Tab-separated table of C-alpha atoms and ligand atoms in Angstrom:
chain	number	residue	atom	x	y	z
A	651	UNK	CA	113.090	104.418	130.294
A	652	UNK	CA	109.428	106.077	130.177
A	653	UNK	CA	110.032	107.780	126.377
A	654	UNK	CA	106.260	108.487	125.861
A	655	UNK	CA	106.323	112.296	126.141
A	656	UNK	CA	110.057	113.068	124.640
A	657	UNK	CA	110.175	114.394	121.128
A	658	UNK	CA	111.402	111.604	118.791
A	659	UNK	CA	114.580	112.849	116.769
A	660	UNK	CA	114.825	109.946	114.823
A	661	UNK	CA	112.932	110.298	112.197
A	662	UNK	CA	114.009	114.070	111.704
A	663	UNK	CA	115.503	115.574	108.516
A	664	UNK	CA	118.328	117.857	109.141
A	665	UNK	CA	116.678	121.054	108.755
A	666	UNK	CA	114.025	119.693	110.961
A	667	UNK	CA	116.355	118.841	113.804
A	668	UNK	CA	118.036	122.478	112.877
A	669	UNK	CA	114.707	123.844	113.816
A	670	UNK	CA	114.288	121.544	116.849
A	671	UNK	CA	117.314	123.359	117.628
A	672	UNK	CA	116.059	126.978	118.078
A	673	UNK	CA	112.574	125.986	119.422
A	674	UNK	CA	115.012	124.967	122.524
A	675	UNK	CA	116.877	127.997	122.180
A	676	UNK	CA	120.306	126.217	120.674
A	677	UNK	CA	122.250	127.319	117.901
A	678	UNK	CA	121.024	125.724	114.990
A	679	UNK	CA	124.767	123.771	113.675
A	680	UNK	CA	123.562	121.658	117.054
A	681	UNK	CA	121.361	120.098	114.569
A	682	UNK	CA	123.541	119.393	112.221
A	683	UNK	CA	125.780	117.780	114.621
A	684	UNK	CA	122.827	115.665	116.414
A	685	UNK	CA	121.844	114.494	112.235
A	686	UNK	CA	125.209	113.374	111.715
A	687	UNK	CA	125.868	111.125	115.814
A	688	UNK	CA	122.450	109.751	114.542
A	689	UNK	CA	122.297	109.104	110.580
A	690	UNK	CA	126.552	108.287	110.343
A	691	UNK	CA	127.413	107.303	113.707
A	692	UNK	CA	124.276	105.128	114.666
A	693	UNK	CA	124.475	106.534	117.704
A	694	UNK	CA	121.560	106.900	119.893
A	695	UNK	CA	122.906	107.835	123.040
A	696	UNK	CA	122.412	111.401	123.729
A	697	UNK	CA	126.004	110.969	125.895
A	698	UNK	CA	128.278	109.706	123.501
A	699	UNK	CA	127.634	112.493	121.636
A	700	UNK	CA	130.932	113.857	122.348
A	701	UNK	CA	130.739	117.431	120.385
A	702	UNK	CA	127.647	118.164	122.352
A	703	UNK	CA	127.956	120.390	125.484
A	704	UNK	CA	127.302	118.503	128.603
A	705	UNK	CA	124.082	120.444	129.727
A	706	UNK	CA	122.882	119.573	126.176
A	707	UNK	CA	123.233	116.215	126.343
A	708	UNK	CA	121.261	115.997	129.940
A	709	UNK	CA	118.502	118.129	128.676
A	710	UNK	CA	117.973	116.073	125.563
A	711	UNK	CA	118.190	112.938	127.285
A	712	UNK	CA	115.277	114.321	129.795
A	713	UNK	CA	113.648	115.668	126.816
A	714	UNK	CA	114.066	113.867	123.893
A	715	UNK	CA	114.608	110.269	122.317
A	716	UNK	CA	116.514	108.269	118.991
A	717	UNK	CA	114.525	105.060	119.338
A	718	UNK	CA	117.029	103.145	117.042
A	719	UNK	CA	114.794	99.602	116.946
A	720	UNK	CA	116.150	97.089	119.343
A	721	UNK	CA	117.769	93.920	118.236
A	722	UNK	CA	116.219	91.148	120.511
A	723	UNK	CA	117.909	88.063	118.353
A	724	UNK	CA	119.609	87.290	115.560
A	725	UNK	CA	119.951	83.784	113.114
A	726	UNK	CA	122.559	83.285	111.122
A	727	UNK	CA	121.906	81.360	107.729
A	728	UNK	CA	124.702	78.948	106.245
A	729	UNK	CA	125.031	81.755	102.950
A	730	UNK	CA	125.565	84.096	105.646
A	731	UNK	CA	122.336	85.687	105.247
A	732	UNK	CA	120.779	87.329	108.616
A	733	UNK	CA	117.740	87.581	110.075
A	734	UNK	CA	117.428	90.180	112.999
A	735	UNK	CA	114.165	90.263	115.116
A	736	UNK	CA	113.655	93.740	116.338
A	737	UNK	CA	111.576	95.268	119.031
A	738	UNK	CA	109.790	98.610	117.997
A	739	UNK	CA	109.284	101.239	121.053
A	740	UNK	CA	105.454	99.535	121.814
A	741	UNK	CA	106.999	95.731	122.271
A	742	UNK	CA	105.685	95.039	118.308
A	743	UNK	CA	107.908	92.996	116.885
A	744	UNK	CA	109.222	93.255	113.304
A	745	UNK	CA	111.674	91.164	111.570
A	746	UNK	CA	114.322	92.598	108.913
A	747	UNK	CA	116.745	90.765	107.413
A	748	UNK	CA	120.550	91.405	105.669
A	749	UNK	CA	122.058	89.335	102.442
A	750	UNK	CA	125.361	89.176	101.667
A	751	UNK	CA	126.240	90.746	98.060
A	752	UNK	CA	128.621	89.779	95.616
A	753	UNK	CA	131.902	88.435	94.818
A	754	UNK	CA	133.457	88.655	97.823
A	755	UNK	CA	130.556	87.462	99.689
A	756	UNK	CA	130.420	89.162	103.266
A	757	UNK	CA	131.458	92.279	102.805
A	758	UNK	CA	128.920	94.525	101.437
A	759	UNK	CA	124.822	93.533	102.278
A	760	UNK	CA	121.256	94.013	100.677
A	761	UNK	CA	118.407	95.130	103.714
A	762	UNK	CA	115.394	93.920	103.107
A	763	UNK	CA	112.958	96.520	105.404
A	764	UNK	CA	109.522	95.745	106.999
A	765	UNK	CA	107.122	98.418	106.172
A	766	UNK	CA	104.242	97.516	108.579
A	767	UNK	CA	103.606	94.734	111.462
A	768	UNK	CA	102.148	91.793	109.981
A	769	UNK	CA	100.459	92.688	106.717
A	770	UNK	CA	96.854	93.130	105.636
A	771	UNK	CA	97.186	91.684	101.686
A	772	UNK	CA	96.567	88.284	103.011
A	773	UNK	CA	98.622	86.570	99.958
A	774	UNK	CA	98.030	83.289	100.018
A	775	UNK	CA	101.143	81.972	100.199
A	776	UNK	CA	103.025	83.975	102.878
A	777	UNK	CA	103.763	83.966	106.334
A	778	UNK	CA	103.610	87.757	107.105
A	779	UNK	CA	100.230	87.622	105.197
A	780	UNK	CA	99.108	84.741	107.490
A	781	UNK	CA	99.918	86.119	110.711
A	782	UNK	CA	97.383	89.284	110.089
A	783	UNK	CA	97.943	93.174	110.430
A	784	UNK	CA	99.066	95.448	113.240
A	785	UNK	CA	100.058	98.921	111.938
A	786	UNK	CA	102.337	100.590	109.450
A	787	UNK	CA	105.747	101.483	110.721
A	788	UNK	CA	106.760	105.009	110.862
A	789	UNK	CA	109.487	106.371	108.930
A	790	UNK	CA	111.693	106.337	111.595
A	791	UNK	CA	110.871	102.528	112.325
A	792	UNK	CA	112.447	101.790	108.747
A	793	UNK	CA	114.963	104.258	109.007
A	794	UNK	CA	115.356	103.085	111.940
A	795	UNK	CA	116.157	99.096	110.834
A	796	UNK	CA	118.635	100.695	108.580
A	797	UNK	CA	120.631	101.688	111.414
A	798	UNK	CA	120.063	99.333	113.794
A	799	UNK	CA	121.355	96.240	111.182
A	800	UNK	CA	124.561	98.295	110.068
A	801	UNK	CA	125.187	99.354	113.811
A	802	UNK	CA	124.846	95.138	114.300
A	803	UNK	CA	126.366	94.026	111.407
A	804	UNK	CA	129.537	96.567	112.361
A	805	UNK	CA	129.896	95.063	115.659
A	806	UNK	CA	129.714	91.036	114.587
A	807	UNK	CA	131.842	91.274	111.833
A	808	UNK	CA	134.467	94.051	113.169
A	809	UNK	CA	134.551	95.961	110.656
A	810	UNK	CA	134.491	99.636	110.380
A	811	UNK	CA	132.831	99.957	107.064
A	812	UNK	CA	130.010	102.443	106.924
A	813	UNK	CA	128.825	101.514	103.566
A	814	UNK	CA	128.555	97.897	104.708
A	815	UNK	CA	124.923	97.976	103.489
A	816	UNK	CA	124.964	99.077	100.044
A	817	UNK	CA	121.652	98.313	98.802
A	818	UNK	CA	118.087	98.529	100.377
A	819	UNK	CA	114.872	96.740	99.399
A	820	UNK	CA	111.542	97.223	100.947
A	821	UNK	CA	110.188	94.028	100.415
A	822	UNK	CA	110.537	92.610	103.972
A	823	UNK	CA	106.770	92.467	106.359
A	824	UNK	CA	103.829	94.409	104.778
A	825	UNK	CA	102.930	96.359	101.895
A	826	UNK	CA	104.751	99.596	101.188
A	827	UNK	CA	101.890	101.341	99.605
A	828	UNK	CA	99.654	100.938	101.917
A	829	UNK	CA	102.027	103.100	104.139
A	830	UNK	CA	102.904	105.391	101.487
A	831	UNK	CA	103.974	108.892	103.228
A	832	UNK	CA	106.303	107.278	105.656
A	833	UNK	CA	107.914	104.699	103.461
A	834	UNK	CA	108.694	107.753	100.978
A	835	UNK	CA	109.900	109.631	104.090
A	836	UNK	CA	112.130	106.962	104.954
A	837	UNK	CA	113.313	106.998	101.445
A	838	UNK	CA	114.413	110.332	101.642
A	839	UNK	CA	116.766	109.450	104.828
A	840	UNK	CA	118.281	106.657	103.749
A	841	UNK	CA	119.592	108.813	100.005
A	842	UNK	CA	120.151	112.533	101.502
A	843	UNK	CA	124.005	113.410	100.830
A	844	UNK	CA	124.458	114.569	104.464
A	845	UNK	CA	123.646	111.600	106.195
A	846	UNK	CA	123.281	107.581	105.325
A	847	UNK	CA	123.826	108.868	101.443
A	848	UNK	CA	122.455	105.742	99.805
A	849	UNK	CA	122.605	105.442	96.453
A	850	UNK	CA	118.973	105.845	95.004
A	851	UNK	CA	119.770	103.171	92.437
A	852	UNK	CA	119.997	100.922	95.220
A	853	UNK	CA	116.855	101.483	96.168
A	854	UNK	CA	113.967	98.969	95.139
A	855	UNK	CA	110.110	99.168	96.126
A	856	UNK	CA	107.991	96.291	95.927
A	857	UNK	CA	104.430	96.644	95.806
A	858	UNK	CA	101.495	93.737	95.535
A	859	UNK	CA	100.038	95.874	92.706
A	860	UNK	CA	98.579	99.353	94.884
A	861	UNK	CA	98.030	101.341	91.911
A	862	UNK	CA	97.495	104.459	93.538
A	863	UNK	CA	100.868	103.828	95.193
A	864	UNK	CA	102.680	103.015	91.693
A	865	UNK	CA	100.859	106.309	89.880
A	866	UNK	CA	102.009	108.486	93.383
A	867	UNK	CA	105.751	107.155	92.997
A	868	UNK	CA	105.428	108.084	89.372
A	869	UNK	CA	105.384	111.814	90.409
A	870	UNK	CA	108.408	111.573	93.293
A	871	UNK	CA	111.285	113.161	91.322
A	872	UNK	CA	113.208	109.617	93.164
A	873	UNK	CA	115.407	107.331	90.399
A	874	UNK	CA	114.661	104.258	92.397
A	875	UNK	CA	113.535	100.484	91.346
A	876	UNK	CA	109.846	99.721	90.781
A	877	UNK	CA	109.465	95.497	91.752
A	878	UNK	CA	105.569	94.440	91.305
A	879	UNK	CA	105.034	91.463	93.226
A	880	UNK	CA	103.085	89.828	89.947
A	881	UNK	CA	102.660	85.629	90.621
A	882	UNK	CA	99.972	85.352	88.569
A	883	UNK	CA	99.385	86.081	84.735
A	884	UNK	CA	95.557	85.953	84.882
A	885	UNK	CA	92.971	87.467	86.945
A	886	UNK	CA	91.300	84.109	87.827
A	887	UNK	CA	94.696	82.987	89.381
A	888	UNK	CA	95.732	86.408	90.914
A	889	UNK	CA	92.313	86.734	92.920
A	890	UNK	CA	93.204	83.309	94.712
A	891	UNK	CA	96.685	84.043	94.935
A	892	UNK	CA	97.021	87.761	95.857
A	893	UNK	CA	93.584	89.025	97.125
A	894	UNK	CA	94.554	92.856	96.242
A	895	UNK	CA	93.722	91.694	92.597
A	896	UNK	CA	90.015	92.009	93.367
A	897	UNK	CA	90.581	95.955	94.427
A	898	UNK	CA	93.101	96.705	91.237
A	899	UNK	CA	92.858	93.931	88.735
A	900	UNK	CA	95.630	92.964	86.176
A	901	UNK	CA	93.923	95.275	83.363
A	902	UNK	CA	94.139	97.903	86.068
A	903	UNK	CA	97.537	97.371	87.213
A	904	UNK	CA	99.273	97.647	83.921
A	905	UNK	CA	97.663	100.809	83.071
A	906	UNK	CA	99.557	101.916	86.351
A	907	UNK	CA	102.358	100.501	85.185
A	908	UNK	CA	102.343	101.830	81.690
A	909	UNK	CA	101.873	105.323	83.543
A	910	UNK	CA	105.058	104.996	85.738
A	911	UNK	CA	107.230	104.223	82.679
A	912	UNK	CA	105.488	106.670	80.525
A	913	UNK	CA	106.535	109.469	83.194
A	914	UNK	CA	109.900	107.580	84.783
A	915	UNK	CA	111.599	106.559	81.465
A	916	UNK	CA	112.586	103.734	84.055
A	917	UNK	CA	112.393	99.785	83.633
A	918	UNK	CA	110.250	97.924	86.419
A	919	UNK	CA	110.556	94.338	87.457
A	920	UNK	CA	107.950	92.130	87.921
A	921	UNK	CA	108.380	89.606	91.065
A	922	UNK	CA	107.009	85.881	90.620
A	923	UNK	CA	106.603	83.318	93.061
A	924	UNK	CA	107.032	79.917	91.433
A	925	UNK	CA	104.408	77.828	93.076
A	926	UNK	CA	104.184	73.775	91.981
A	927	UNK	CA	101.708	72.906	89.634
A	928	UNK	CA	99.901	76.334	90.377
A	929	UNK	CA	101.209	78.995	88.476
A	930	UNK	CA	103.899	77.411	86.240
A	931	UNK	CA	102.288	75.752	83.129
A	932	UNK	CA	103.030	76.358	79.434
A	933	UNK	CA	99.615	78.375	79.432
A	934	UNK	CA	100.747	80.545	82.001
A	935	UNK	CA	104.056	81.449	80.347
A	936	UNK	CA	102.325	82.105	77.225
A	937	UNK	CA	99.820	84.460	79.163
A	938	UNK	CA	103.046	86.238	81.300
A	939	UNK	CA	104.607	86.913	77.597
A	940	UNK	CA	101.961	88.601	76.353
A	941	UNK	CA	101.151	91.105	79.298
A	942	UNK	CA	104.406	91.857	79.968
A	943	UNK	CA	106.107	91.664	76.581
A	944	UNK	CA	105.355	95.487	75.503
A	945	UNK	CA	106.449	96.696	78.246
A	946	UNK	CA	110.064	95.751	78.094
A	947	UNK	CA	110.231	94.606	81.600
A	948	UNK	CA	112.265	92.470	83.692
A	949	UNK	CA	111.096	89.026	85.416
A	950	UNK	CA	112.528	87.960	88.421
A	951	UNK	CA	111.395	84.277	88.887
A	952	UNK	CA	111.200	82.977	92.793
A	953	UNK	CA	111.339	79.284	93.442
A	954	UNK	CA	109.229	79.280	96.483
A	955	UNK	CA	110.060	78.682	100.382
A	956	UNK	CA	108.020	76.579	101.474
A	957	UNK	CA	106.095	77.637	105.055
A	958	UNK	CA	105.127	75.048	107.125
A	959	UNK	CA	101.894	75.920	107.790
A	960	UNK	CA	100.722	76.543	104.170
A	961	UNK	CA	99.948	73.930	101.302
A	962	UNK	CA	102.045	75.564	98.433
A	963	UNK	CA	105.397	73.409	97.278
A	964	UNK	CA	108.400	74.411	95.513
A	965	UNK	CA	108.781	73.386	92.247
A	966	UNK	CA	111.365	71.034	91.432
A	967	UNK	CA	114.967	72.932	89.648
A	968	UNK	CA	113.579	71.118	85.890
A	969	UNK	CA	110.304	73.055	86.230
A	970	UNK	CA	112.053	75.913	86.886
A	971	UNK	CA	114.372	76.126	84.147
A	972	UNK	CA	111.403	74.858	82.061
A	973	UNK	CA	109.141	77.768	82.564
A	974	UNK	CA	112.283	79.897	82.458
A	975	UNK	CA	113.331	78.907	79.087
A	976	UNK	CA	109.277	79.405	77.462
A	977	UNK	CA	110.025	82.502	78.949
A	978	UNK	CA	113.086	83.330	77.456
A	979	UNK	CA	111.885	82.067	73.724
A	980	UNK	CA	109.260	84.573	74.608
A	981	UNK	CA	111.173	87.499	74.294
A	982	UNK	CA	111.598	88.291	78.005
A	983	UNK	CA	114.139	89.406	80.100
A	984	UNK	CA	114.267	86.955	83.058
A	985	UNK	CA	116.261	86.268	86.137
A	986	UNK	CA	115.731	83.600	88.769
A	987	UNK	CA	116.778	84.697	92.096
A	988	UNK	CA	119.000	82.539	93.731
A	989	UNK	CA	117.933	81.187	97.159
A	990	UNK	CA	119.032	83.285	100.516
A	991	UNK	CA	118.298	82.784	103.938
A	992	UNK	CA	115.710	79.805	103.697
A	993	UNK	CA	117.273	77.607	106.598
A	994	UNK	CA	116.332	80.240	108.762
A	995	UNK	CA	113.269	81.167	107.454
A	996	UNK	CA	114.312	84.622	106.007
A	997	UNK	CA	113.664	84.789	102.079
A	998	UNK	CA	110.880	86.061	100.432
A	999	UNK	CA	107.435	84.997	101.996
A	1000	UNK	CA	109.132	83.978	105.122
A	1001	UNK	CA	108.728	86.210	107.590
A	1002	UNK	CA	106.475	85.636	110.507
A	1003	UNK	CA	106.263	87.216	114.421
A	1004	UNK	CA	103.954	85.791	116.910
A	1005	UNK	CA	102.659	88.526	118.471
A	1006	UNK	CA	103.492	88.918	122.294
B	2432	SF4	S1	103.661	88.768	99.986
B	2432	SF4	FE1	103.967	90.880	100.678
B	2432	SF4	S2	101.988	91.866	100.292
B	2432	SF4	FE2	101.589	89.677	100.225
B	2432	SF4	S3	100.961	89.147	102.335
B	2432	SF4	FE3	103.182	88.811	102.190
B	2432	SF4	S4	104.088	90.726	102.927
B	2432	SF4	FE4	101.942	91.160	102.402
């Protein structure tokens, strides 16, 4: 199907498919109904659209286009994490991945959305980074993953639950900030009332430290979760490790940070990869105390999965508690997050898509 010169309605707000609406000379509750077939029913078809009038549906489908991202293939991990590869309308490739949550494992999931194809950070101990940078997704393309995993994850599992993702992180290929307006746009989608109605507490950005991203958010009247992808407690370390340092250094970066709480009222957490014998000493818990100390904070530490193709190792589960525990005589407030999806290459710093 040529969809080059149809409008795109995904993507669309209500009142802007309302005014789509009139500029084709339709009532504007059409609009409305469209937003609700698209954002609650995942349904992309113009022609299942069953409220529609029929001469509506042909038109649109002549005229216009939901390009709900395609899922080419799926894995499956043993903790029933999965790991969709989708195809965006230009053949790019993204991949986006869904965790189980909770008790009752399996029934409700955490997205993890791709904000651009490949990345252009460059971290040096990631996949995405490694496999270089296409472009930033549109706001449809991540609204877009949203309803393309819950439409899949409906149809595997049978089940007719439309809250089966409850929580969404952007944390999957690329970073957010660097793709600011859309992600933001996107954000919007996923929480407004009369559609997908998300929660905006279970909403979490992750940024690799784009300050002008953090102050920006700072101003969104949003209540979602801050994550700063830290993984380094010095600037030395961070340069080699996370090559936005050299743009916003660590001095820099906290004075964002300090901003965000200053006008949010609202706690951040700080992501860190544990890397073997790199980032883990007694001297580097004793740095990560004192930065992040004052600003009552929460660490999320990340045993790392390993890549194949990059020299980093995880550190064995006695260095982890180790550094864990200096950092909890420290004062902090730390979590380790427990492993998900690393038999099929899906947690954090996994992702990878050879380009076609
Ligand atoms: S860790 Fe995040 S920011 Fe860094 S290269 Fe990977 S995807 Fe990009």
């Amino acid at each position: 199907m040529n969809t080059i010169n149809r409008t795109q309605l995904l993507g669309m707000n209500c009142k802007q498919l309302e005014d789509y609406m009139l500029q084709i000379g339709q009532p504007r509750y059409r609009g409305r109904q469209i937003y609700k077939w698209i954002y609650q029913k995942d349904i992309s078809s113009f022609y299942e659209m069953s409220d529609i009038p029929k001469e509506l549906r042909r038109q649109l489908d002549e005229t216009a286009v939901v390009s709900i991202p395609r899922v080419l293939k799926q894995r499956v991990s043993k903790d029933g994490t999965r790991k969709f590869l989708m195809e965006l309308e230009d053949r790019k490739r993204i991949e986006t991945v869904v965790i189980p949550q909770g008790e009752g494992r399996g029934s409700r999931y955490s997205l993890c959305i791709s904000t651009q194809v490949g990345c252009p950070i460059s971290c040096a101990f990631c996949a995405t980074g490694s496999s270089g940078y296409h472009r930033n997704l549109q706001s449809h393309e991540m609204v877009g993953q949203f309803l393309s995993s819950r439409r899949e994850l409906k149809k595997r599992l049978k089940k007719n639950d439309d809250n089966i993702i409850s929580n969404v992180v952007y944390m999957g290929m690329g970073e957010p900030f660097l793709n600011y307006d859309q992600v933001i746009a996107s954000v919007y989608l996923l929480i407004d009332p009369q559609g997908i109605n998300l929660g905006q507490r279970h909403i979490t950005i992750s940024t690799s430290g784009e300050v002008k991203g953090i102050k920006r958010l700072a101003e969104e009247d949003l209540q979602i979760t801050l994550a700063i992808s830290l993984h380094a407690p010095n600037d030395q370390l961070r340069d080699q490790l996370v090559p936005l340092n050299r743009k916003y250094p660590l001095g820099q970066l906290m004075e964002a940070v300090e901003y965000y709480l200053d006008k949010t009222n609202r706690r951040v957490t700080f992501e860190y990869i544990m890397l073997d014998d790199v980032n883990i000493s007694r001297e580097h818990a004793h740095e990560l105390i004192k930065m992040v100390k004052p600003l009552l904070a929460n660490i999320n530490l990340i045993p790392y999965n390993e890549v194949e193709t990059l020299p980093f190792k995880r550190p064995s589960s006695n260095k982890v508690w180790q550094f864990y525990h200096w950092l909890v005589e420290g004062g902090l407030n730390v979590t380790i997050r427990e492993e998900r999806g690393g038999d099929i290459e899906a947690a954090c710093g996994q992702l990878y898509v050879k380009e076609r």
